Coordinates of C-alpha atoms and ligand atoms in Angstrom, one line a residue:
X1197 CA -19.2 50.4 -17.3
X1198 CA -21.6 47.7 -18.6
X1199 CA -20.1 45.3 -16.1
X1200 CA -20.8 47.6 -13.2
X1201 CA -24.4 48.2 -14.4
X1202 CA -25.0 44.4 -14.7
X1203 CA -23.6 44.0 -11.2
X1204 CA -25.9 46.6 -9.8
X1205 CA -28.8 45.1 -11.7
X1206 CA -27.9 41.7 -10.4
X1207 CA -28.4 43.0 -6.9
X1208 CA -31.5 44.9 -7.8
X1209 CA -34.0 42.1 -8.4
X1210 CA -36.8 44.5 -8.3
X1211 CA -35.5 46.8 -11.0
X1212 CA -38.1 48.5 -13.0
X1213 CA -38.3 48.3 -16.8
X1214 CA -36.8 51.8 -17.1
X1215 CA -33.9 50.8 -14.9
X1216 CA -33.5 47.6 -16.7
X1217 CA -33.4 49.4 -20.0
X1218 CA -30.9 52.0 -18.7
X1219 CA -28.7 49.1 -17.8
X1220 CA -29.0 47.1 -20.9
X1221 CA -30.4 49.2 -23.6
X1222 CA -27.0 49.6 -25.3
X1223 CA -26.2 53.2 -24.4
X1224 CA -22.5 53.7 -23.9
X1225 CA -22.8 57.0 -22.0
X1226 CA -23.4 57.5 -18.3
X1227 CA -25.6 60.5 -18.8
X1228 CA -28.7 58.7 -20.0
X1229 CA -31.7 60.9 -19.8
X1230 CA -35.4 60.1 -19.4
X1231 CA -36.0 60.8 -23.0
X1232 CA -33.3 58.5 -24.4
X1233 CA -34.6 55.8 -22.1
X1234 CA -38.1 56.4 -23.4
X1235 CA -36.8 56.4 -27.0
X1236 CA -35.0 53.1 -26.6
X1237 CA -38.0 51.7 -24.9
X1238 CA -40.2 52.6 -27.8
X1239 CA -37.7 51.4 -30.3
X1240 CA -37.2 48.0 -28.6
X1241 CA -39.5 45.1 -28.5
X1242 CA -41.9 44.7 -25.7
X1243 CA -39.7 41.9 -24.5
X1244 CA -36.8 44.0 -23.4
X1245 CA -39.2 46.5 -21.6
X1246 CA -40.4 43.8 -19.2
X1247 CA -38.8 43.5 -15.8
X1248 CA -36.6 40.4 -15.7
X1249 CA -38.1 37.9 -13.2
X1250 CA -36.6 34.6 -14.0
X1251 CA -33.7 33.4 -11.9
X1252 CA -33.1 34.4 -8.3
X1253 CA -30.9 37.5 -8.1
X1254 CA -31.4 38.3 -11.7
X1255 CA -29.4 35.2 -12.8
X1256 CA -30.1 33.4 -16.0
X1257 CA -28.9 29.8 -16.1
X1258 CA -27.6 28.5 -19.4
X1259 CA -27.4 24.8 -19.9
X1260 CA -24.6 23.7 -22.2
X1261 CA -22.1 20.9 -22.9
X1262 CA -18.8 22.7 -22.7
X1263 CA -16.8 20.3 -24.9
X1264 CA -17.9 21.8 -28.2
X1265 CA -15.1 24.1 -29.4
X1266 CA -15.5 26.9 -30.7
X1267 CA -19.0 27.3 -29.4
X1268 CA -18.4 26.3 -25.7
X1269 CA -15.2 24.9 -24.2
X1270 CA -13.0 25.3 -21.2
X1271 CA -10.1 27.7 -21.2
X1272 CA -8.5 26.9 -17.9
X1273 CA -11.5 26.9 -15.5
X1274 CA -13.7 29.3 -17.6
X1275 CA -16.2 28.3 -20.2
X1276 CA -15.6 30.4 -23.3
X1277 CA -16.7 30.3 -26.9
X1278 CA -19.2 31.7 -29.4
X1279 CA -22.3 30.6 -27.4
X1280 CA -20.8 31.8 -24.1
X1281 CA -20.1 35.2 -25.5
X1282 CA -23.4 35.6 -27.3
X1283 CA -25.2 34.5 -24.1
X1284 CA -23.3 37.0 -22.1
X1285 CA -24.2 39.8 -24.5
X1286 CA -27.9 38.8 -24.4
X1287 CA -27.8 38.8 -20.6
X1288 CA -26.1 42.2 -20.6
X1289 CA -28.9 43.6 -22.7
X1290 CA -31.6 42.1 -20.6
X1291 CA -30.1 43.0 -17.3
X1292 CA -29.4 39.4 -16.1
X1293 CA -26.3 37.8 -14.8
X1294 CA -25.3 34.8 -16.8
X1295 CA -24.5 31.5 -15.1
X1296 CA -23.4 28.6 -17.3
X1297 CA -24.2 25.1 -16.2
X1298 CA -22.2 22.3 -17.9
X1299 CA -23.9 19.0 -18.5
X1300 CA -24.2 16.2 -21.0
X1301 CA -25.7 17.4 -24.3
X1302 CA -28.7 15.1 -24.0
X1303 CA -29.6 16.5 -20.6
X1304 CA -29.9 20.1 -21.8
X1305 CA -33.5 19.9 -23.1
X1306 CA -34.7 18.2 -19.9
X1307 CA -33.0 20.8 -17.8
X1308 CA -34.7 23.6 -19.7
X1309 CA -38.1 21.8 -19.7
X1310 CA -37.9 21.3 -15.9
X1311 CA -36.8 24.9 -15.2
X1312 CA -33.5 23.7 -13.8
X1313 CA -31.9 25.9 -16.5
X1314 CA -33.5 29.0 -18.0
X1315 CA -32.2 28.4 -21.5
X1316 CA -30.0 26.0 -23.4
X1317 CA -27.3 27.1 -25.8
X1318 CA -25.0 24.4 -27.1
X1319 CA -24.6 24.7 -30.8
X1320 CA -28.1 23.3 -30.8
X1321 CA -29.7 22.6 -34.1
X1322 CA -33.3 23.5 -34.6
X1323 CA -35.3 20.4 -35.4
X1324 CA -39.0 19.7 -35.6
X1325 CA -38.8 16.9 -33.0
X1326 CA -37.1 19.2 -30.5
X1327 CA -39.7 21.8 -31.1
X1328 CA -42.3 19.4 -29.6
X1329 CA -40.4 19.6 -26.3
X1330 CA -39.1 23.2 -26.2
X1331 CA -39.3 26.5 -28.0
X1332 CA -36.5 27.9 -30.1
X1333 CA -35.4 31.5 -30.4
X1334 CA -34.5 32.9 -33.8
X1335 CA -31.4 31.3 -35.2
X1336 CA -28.0 32.9 -34.7
X1337 CA -25.8 31.0 -37.1
X1338 CA -25.7 28.1 -39.6
X1339 CA -23.7 24.9 -39.3
X1340 CA -23.0 21.7 -41.3
X1341 CA -22.8 18.1 -40.2
X1342 CA -19.6 16.6 -41.6
X1343 CA -17.9 13.3 -41.6
X1344 CA -14.5 12.8 -40.0
X1345 CA -12.4 9.8 -41.1
X1346 CA -8.9 8.5 -40.6
X1347 CA -6.4 9.9 -43.1
X1348 CA -5.5 7.2 -45.6
X1349 CA -8.5 5.0 -44.8
X1350 CA -10.7 4.0 -47.8
X1351 CA -13.5 2.6 -45.7
X1352 CA -15.5 5.8 -45.8
X1353 CA -14.8 8.3 -48.6
X1354 CA -18.3 9.5 -49.3
X1355 CA -21.7 9.7 -47.6
X1356 CA -23.0 6.6 -49.2
X1357 CA -20.2 4.6 -47.6
X1358 CA -21.7 5.3 -44.1
X1359 CA -24.4 2.6 -44.8
X1360 CA -21.9 -0.1 -44.3
X1361 CA -19.6 1.5 -41.8
X1362 CA -19.3 1.8 -38.0
X1363 CA -20.0 5.4 -37.0
X1364 CA -19.3 7.2 -33.8
X1365 CA -21.6 10.1 -32.7
X1366 CA -22.4 12.1 -29.7
X1367 CA -25.5 10.9 -28.0
X1368 CA -28.7 12.8 -28.7
X1369 CA -27.2 15.1 -31.3
X1370 CA -28.5 15.6 -34.8
X1371 CA -25.5 13.5 -36.0
X1372 CA -26.9 10.7 -33.9
X1373 CA -30.4 11.3 -35.3
X1374 CA -29.2 11.2 -38.9
X1375 CA -27.1 8.1 -38.6
X1376 CA -29.8 6.3 -36.7
X1377 CA -31.7 6.4 -40.0
X1378 CA -28.8 4.5 -41.6
X1379 CA -28.8 1.7 -39.0
X1380 CA -31.6 -0.2 -40.9
X1381 CA -29.3 -0.1 -44.0
X1382 CA -26.5 -1.8 -42.1
X1383 CA -24.6 1.0 -40.4
X1384 CA -23.3 0.2 -36.9
X1385 CA -23.7 3.3 -34.6
X1386 CA -21.7 3.8 -31.5
X1387 CA -23.0 6.6 -29.2
X1388 CA -20.7 8.5 -26.9
X1389 CA -21.4 11.1 -24.2
X1390 CA -18.9 13.5 -25.6
X1391 CA -17.9 14.2 -29.2
X1392 CA -14.3 13.9 -28.0
X1393 CA -14.9 10.3 -27.1
X1394 CA -16.3 9.5 -30.5
X1395 CA -13.2 11.1 -32.1
X1396 CA -10.9 9.1 -29.7
X1397 CA -12.7 5.9 -30.9
X1398 CA -12.0 6.9 -34.5
X1399 CA -8.3 7.6 -33.8
X1400 CA -8.1 4.1 -32.1
X1401 CA -9.7 2.5 -35.1
X1402 CA -12.8 1.4 -33.1
X1403 CA -15.2 3.2 -35.6
X1404 CA -14.7 4.1 -39.2
X1405 CA -16.2 7.6 -39.1
X1406 CA -17.6 10.3 -36.8
X1407 CA -20.5 12.5 -37.8
X1408 CA -20.4 15.8 -36.0
X1409 CA -20.8 19.6 -36.5
X1410 CA -18.2 21.2 -38.8
X1411 CA -16.5 23.7 -36.4
X1412 CA -16.0 21.2 -33.6
X1413 CA -14.8 18.7 -36.3
X1414 CA -12.1 21.2 -37.4
X1415 CA -11.0 21.7 -33.8
X1416 CA -10.8 17.9 -33.2
X1417 CA -8.9 17.4 -36.5
X1418 CA -6.5 20.1 -35.5
X1419 CA -5.9 18.5 -32.1
X1420 CA -5.6 14.9 -33.2
X1421 CA -3.1 13.7 -35.8
X1422 CA -4.1 11.5 -38.7
X1423 CA -7.7 12.6 -39.1
X1424 CA -9.5 14.5 -41.9
X1425 CA -12.9 15.9 -42.7
X1426 CA -14.6 14.6 -45.9
X1427 CA -15.4 17.5 -48.3
X1428 CA -18.9 16.3 -49.0
X1429 CA -21.1 18.0 -46.4
X1430 CA -23.6 15.7 -44.7
X1431 CA -26.4 18.0 -43.6
X1432 CA -27.0 21.8 -43.3
X1433 CA -28.4 23.1 -40.0
X1434 CA -29.2 26.2 -38.0
X1435 CA -28.4 26.8 -34.4
X1436 CA -30.8 28.5 -31.9
X1437 CA -31.2 28.9 -28.2
X1438 CA -33.8 26.7 -26.6
X1439 CA -36.3 27.9 -23.9
X1440 CA -39.1 26.3 -22.0
X1441 CA -42.3 26.0 -24.0
X1442 CA -44.4 29.2 -23.7
X1443 CA -41.8 31.1 -21.8
X1444 CA -41.7 34.9 -22.3
X1445 CA -37.9 34.6 -22.3
X1446 CA -38.1 33.6 -26.0
X1447 CA -39.4 37.1 -27.1
X1448 CA -36.9 38.8 -24.7
X1449 CA -33.9 36.8 -26.1
X1450 CA -35.1 37.4 -29.7
X1451 CA -35.3 41.2 -29.1
X1452 CA -31.8 41.2 -27.6
X1453 CA -30.5 38.9 -30.4
X1454 CA -32.0 41.2 -33.0
X1455 CA -30.2 44.1 -31.6
X1456 CA -26.9 42.2 -31.3
X1457 CA -27.2 41.1 -35.0
X1458 CA -27.9 44.6 -36.3
X1459 CA -25.1 46.0 -34.2
X1460 CA -22.7 43.5 -35.8
X1461 CA -22.0 42.0 -32.4
X1462 CA -23.0 38.4 -33.3
X1463 CA -20.7 38.4 -36.4
X1464 CA -17.9 40.0 -34.4
X1465 CA -18.1 37.2 -31.8
X1466 CA -18.3 34.5 -34.5
X1467 CA -15.4 35.9 -36.4
X1468 CA -13.3 36.1 -33.3
X1469 CA -13.6 32.3 -32.9
X1470 CA -13.9 31.2 -36.5
X1471 CA -11.1 32.5 -38.7
X1472 CA -12.2 32.7 -42.4
Ligands
LIG70 N1 -25.7 20.6 -33.5 C1 -25.8 19.3 -32.9 C2 -27.2 19.2 -32.3 O1 -27.9 20.1 -32.1 C3 -24.7 19.0 -31.9 C4 -24.7 19.9 -30.8 C5 -23.7 19.5 -29.7 O2 -23.1 18.4 -29.7 N2 -23.4 20.4 -28.8 O3 -27.6 18.1 -32.0

């Protein structure tokens, strides 16, 4: 039913706020009355009551880097994962059709700034520096930067050992930012376009460690023999969606996110991909 409504809304660029709400306000019944629409309109933030304007044909383009399991990755031709599903749920609520654009991680913020993409969602950590360039929505989950090493290697067994190690990171990530600080202490940093390439370099003995987010780290370790994650966490972080500075999409996404959180939908999606 929701799919059908989204499809109709996708065609109806000019949909009014009432129609948009009827399509995305969360009612599961077909017999929505004026009064329930009015009630949900009053209950929801102003953001969801506005007519969606961004994106031709009611599409919202999400910029991501789809090599970041379990947040975004390819299953056959399709990009799936926690971010993909939360984005889909947000778009359902707001009456947009989601289109996912895959690119290098360090192109995402530029794409959002330039309007090439409407928002960026890529396991992206909220940082003060990024906030200078784009706006962040409310956060939707926490994460940790961890260190992956080769099993049996004693070169890096704790954070302090990074100072004298060669470290692989994904370019432009917070892992990159943190270890850049260590370069002046003697760390040698190798930057890769994909986390997977950093992990490959580790497997091949070209770097001593990789600093990357915990969940992708677990996926990489599961897929590559002879690697392990150090128990000592490197840095705690929070993920949010990034939007062009000053865009009214921030408030709309926040309103949708708030509903999805209180409905338990965000937890449900996360638990589907991350088993306790
Ligand atoms: N959380 C990290 C960051 O925001 C890595 C994100 C990613 O590689 N997709 O920089």
